[in-house]
Amino acid sequence: MEVLQEDEEYNWREVRLPSMTRVEPEPELEREKGERRRGRDILIAIDHGPNSKHAFDWALIHLCRLADTIHLVHAVSSVQNTVVYETSQQLLEKLAVEALQVAMVSSVARIVEGDAGKIICKEAARLKPAAVVMGTRGRGLVQSFLQGSASEYCFHHCKVAPVIIVPGKEAGDESLI
């Protein structure tokens, strides 16, 4: 896989999510109208692992508000591979429906080709979100350094927004997934 340069374009495909309409209640107070009701953009890095799902659930419960928009970003090796794209699209559609049902937030999804850490930082620079949320496997420092870690890379290189790294669940909490 080629190294992504800062000024280099990258391949991506927008995911068409099912048309879901969100019903927003009318503000009760006059001061709640206007600019404040616009909401924030929150970027959530997604993959097929349980730690990513745990971070997504954490963001819906603890971070998202009614007017927010979550941007689901999934990094893949090739956006041209139809099997990879369709599997990723199904995952992102399922998460978008869950986000609407649980937190009543709208979702935008994008599947991007390349190295996960670099892609997440590049998407954060493009969107300028309020936060970047991602999961981690909870490996040690040496193991993360030797094998590479997207969350470690984003923590050190993403300068646009705070990076929230949600650790994976403990072995005893597996039944809550």
Coordinates of C-alpha atoms in Angstrom, one line a residue, residues 25 33 121:
P25 CA -39.1 19.0 18.2
K33 CA -33.7 28.8 18.0
C121 CA -6.8 12.4 10.3

